[in-house]
Tab-separated table of C-alpha atoms in Angstrom:
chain	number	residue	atom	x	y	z
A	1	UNK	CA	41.542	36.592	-40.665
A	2	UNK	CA	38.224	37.474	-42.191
A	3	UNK	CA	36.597	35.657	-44.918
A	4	UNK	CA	33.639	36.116	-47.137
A	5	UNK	CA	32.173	33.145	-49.389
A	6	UNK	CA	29.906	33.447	-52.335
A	7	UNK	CA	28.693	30.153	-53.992
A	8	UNK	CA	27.180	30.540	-57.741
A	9	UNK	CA	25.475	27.707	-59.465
A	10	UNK	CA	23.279	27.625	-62.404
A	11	UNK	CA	22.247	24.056	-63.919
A	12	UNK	CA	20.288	23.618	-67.798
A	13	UNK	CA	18.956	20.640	-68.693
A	14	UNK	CA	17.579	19.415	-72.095
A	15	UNK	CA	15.614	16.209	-72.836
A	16	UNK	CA	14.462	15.951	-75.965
A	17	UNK	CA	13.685	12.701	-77.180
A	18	UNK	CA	16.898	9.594	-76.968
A	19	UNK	CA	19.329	12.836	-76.086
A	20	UNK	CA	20.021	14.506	-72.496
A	21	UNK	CA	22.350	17.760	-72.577
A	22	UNK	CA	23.409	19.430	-69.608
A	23	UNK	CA	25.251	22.473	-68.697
A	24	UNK	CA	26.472	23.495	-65.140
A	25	UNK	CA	28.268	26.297	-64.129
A	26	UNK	CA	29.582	26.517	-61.036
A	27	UNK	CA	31.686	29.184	-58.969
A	28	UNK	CA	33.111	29.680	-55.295
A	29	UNK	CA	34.316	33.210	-54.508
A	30	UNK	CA	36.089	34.025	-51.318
A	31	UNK	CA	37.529	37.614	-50.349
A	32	UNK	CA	40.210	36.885	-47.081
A	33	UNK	CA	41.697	39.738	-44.937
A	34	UNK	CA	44.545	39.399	-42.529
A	35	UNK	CA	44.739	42.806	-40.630
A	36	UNK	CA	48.281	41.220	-38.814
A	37	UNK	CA	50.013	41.023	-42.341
A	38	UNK	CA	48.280	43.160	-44.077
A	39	UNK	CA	47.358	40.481	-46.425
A	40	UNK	CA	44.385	40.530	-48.710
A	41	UNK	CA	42.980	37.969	-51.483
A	42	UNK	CA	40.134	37.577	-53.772
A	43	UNK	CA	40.095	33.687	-54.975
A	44	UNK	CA	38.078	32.675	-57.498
A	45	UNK	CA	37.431	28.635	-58.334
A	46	UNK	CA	35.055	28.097	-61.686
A	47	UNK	CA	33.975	25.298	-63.571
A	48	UNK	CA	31.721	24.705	-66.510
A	49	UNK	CA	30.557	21.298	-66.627
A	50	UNK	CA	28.734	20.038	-70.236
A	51	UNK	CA	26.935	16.268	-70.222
A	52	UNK	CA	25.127	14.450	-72.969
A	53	UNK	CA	24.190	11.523	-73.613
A	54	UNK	CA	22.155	9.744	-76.723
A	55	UNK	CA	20.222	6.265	-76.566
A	56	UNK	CA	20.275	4.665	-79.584
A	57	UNK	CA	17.385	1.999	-79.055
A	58	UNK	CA	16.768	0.830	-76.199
A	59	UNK	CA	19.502	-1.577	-75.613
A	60	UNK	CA	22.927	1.258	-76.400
A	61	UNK	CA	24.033	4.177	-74.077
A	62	UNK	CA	26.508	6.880	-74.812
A	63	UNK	CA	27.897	9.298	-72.327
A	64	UNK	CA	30.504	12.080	-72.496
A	65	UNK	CA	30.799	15.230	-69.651
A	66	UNK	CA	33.640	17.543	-70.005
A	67	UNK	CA	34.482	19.264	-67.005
A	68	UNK	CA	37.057	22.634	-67.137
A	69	UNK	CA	38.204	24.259	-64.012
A	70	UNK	CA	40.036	27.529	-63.600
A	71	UNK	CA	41.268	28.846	-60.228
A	72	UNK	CA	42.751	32.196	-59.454
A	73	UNK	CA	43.604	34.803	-56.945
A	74	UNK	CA	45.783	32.193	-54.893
A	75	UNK	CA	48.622	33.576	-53.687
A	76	UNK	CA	50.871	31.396	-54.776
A	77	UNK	CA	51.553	30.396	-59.044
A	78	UNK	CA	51.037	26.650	-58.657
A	79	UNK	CA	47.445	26.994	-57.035
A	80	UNK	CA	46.654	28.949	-60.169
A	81	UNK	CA	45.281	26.478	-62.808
A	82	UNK	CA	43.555	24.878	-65.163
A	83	UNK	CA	42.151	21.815	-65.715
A	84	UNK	CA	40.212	19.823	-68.491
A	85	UNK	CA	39.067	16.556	-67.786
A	86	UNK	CA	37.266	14.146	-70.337
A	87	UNK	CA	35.151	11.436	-69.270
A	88	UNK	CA	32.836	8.607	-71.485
A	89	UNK	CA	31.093	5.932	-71.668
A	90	UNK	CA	29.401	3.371	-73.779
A	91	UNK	CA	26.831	0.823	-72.436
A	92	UNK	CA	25.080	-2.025	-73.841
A	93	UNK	CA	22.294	-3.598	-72.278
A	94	UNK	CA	21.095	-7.053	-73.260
A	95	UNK	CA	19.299	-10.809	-71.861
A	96	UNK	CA	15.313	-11.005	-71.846
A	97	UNK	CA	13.729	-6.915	-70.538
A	98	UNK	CA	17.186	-5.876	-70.658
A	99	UNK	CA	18.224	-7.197	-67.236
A	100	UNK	CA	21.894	-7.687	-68.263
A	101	UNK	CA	24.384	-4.867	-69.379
A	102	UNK	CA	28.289	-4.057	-70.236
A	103	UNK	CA	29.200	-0.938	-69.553
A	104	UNK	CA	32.948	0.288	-70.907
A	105	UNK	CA	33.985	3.587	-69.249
A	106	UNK	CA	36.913	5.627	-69.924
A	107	UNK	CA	38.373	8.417	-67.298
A	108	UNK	CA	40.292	11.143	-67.877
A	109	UNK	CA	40.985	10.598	-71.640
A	110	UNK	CA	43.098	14.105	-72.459
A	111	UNK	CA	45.525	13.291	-68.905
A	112	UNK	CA	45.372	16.158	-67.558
A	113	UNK	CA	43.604	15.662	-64.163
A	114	UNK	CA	45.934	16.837	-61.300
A	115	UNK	CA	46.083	15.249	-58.047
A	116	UNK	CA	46.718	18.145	-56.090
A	117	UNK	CA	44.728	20.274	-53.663
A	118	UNK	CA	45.095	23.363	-52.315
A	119	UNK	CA	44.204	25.427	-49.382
A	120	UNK	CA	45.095	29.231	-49.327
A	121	UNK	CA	44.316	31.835	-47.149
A	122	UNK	CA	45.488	35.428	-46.356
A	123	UNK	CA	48.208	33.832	-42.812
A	124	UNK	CA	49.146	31.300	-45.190
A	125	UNK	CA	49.541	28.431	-47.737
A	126	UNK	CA	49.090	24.684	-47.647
A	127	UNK	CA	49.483	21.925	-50.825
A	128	UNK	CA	48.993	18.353	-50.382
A	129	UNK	CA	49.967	16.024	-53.030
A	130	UNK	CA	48.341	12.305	-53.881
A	131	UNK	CA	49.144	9.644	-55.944
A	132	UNK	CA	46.555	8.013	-57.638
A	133	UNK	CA	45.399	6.472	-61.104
A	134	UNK	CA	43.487	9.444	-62.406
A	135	UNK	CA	43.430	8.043	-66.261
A	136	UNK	CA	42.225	4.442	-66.335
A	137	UNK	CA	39.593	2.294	-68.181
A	138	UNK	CA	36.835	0.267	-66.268
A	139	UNK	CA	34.797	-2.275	-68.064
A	140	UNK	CA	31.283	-3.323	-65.653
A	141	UNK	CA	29.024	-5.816	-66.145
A	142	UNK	CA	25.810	-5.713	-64.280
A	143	UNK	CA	22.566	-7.651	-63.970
A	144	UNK	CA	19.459	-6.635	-62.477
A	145	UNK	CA	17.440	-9.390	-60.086
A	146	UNK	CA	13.613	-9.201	-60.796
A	147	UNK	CA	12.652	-10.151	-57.243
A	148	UNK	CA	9.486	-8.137	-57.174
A	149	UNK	CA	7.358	-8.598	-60.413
C-alpha cells in the first residue's frame, strides 16, 4: 500500500475592540494505492471552523464556534459525511478584580455530533463505534487565588 498525505491549514483572526472572530480552515488529503487489489482512493477530510466572541464590559463573556466537517473519497457510504456541530457559552465574572466567575456552556446544541470514527485505506476498512454524551450542558464556577500580588 502506498500513501501520500497533504495537510492544509489556513487560520484568520480579527480583534477589534470587545469582539474576537476567527476562521480556520482545515484539510487532510490522502491518495492510497494497493498494487495487490488494484485498489486506489483519494480521501478528502475538511472542516471550516468560525469563533467569536464579544465582551460586553468587563465582567460578561459570550462565545459561539461552529465547526462543519465533510469527508469523502472513503470507500465505503457511511464514512462519507457531514457534520455540524454548535458550541456556546456565556460567562459572568464577578467578587472584588473579578476573581470569581460562572461560566454556563452548552455542547453540541443542533445534535448532530457522531461518535464514530473511521479508518480507510486501499486493503481495507475499519469503523469503531462509542457511546458517549456528545450534547450536554455544563455550568462552572471558578475563582482565581491572588497568591502573588
Amino acid at each position: 500500500v502506498r500513501e501520500h498525505k497533504e495537510n492544509l491549514r489556513t487560520d484568520f483572526r480579527y480583534t477589534p475592540k470587545n469582539v474576537e472572530v476567527g476562521i480556520v480552515l482545515d484539510g487532510l488529503l490522502r491518495h492510497q494505492s494497493n498494487e495487490a487489489n488494484n485498489a486506489k482512493l483519494f480521501m478528502k477530510d475538511l472542516s471550516a471552523v468560525a469563533n467569536a466572541a464579544v465582551y460586553v464590559g468587563s465582567d460578561l463573556e459570550l462565545r459561539s464556534s461552529f465547526t462543519y466537517t465533510m469527508r469523502r473519497g472513503y470507500n465505503f457510504t457511511s464514512a462519507n459525511l457531514n457534520e455540524s456541530i454548535w458550541n456556546a457559552s456565556i460567562r459572568y465574572k464577578f467578587l472584588k478584580e473579578k476573581t470569581a466567575s460562572i461560566k454556563l456552556e452548552c455542547f453540541d446544541l443542533l445534535k448532530q455530533q457522531k461518535s464514530i470514527s473511521y479508518v480507510s485505506s486501499a486493503s481495507g476498512n475499519s469503523e469503531t463505534r462509542v457511546n458517549c454524551i456528545n450534547r450536554y450542558v455544563l455550568l462552572t464556577f471558578s475563582y482565581r487565588f491572588n497568591v502573588f500580588n
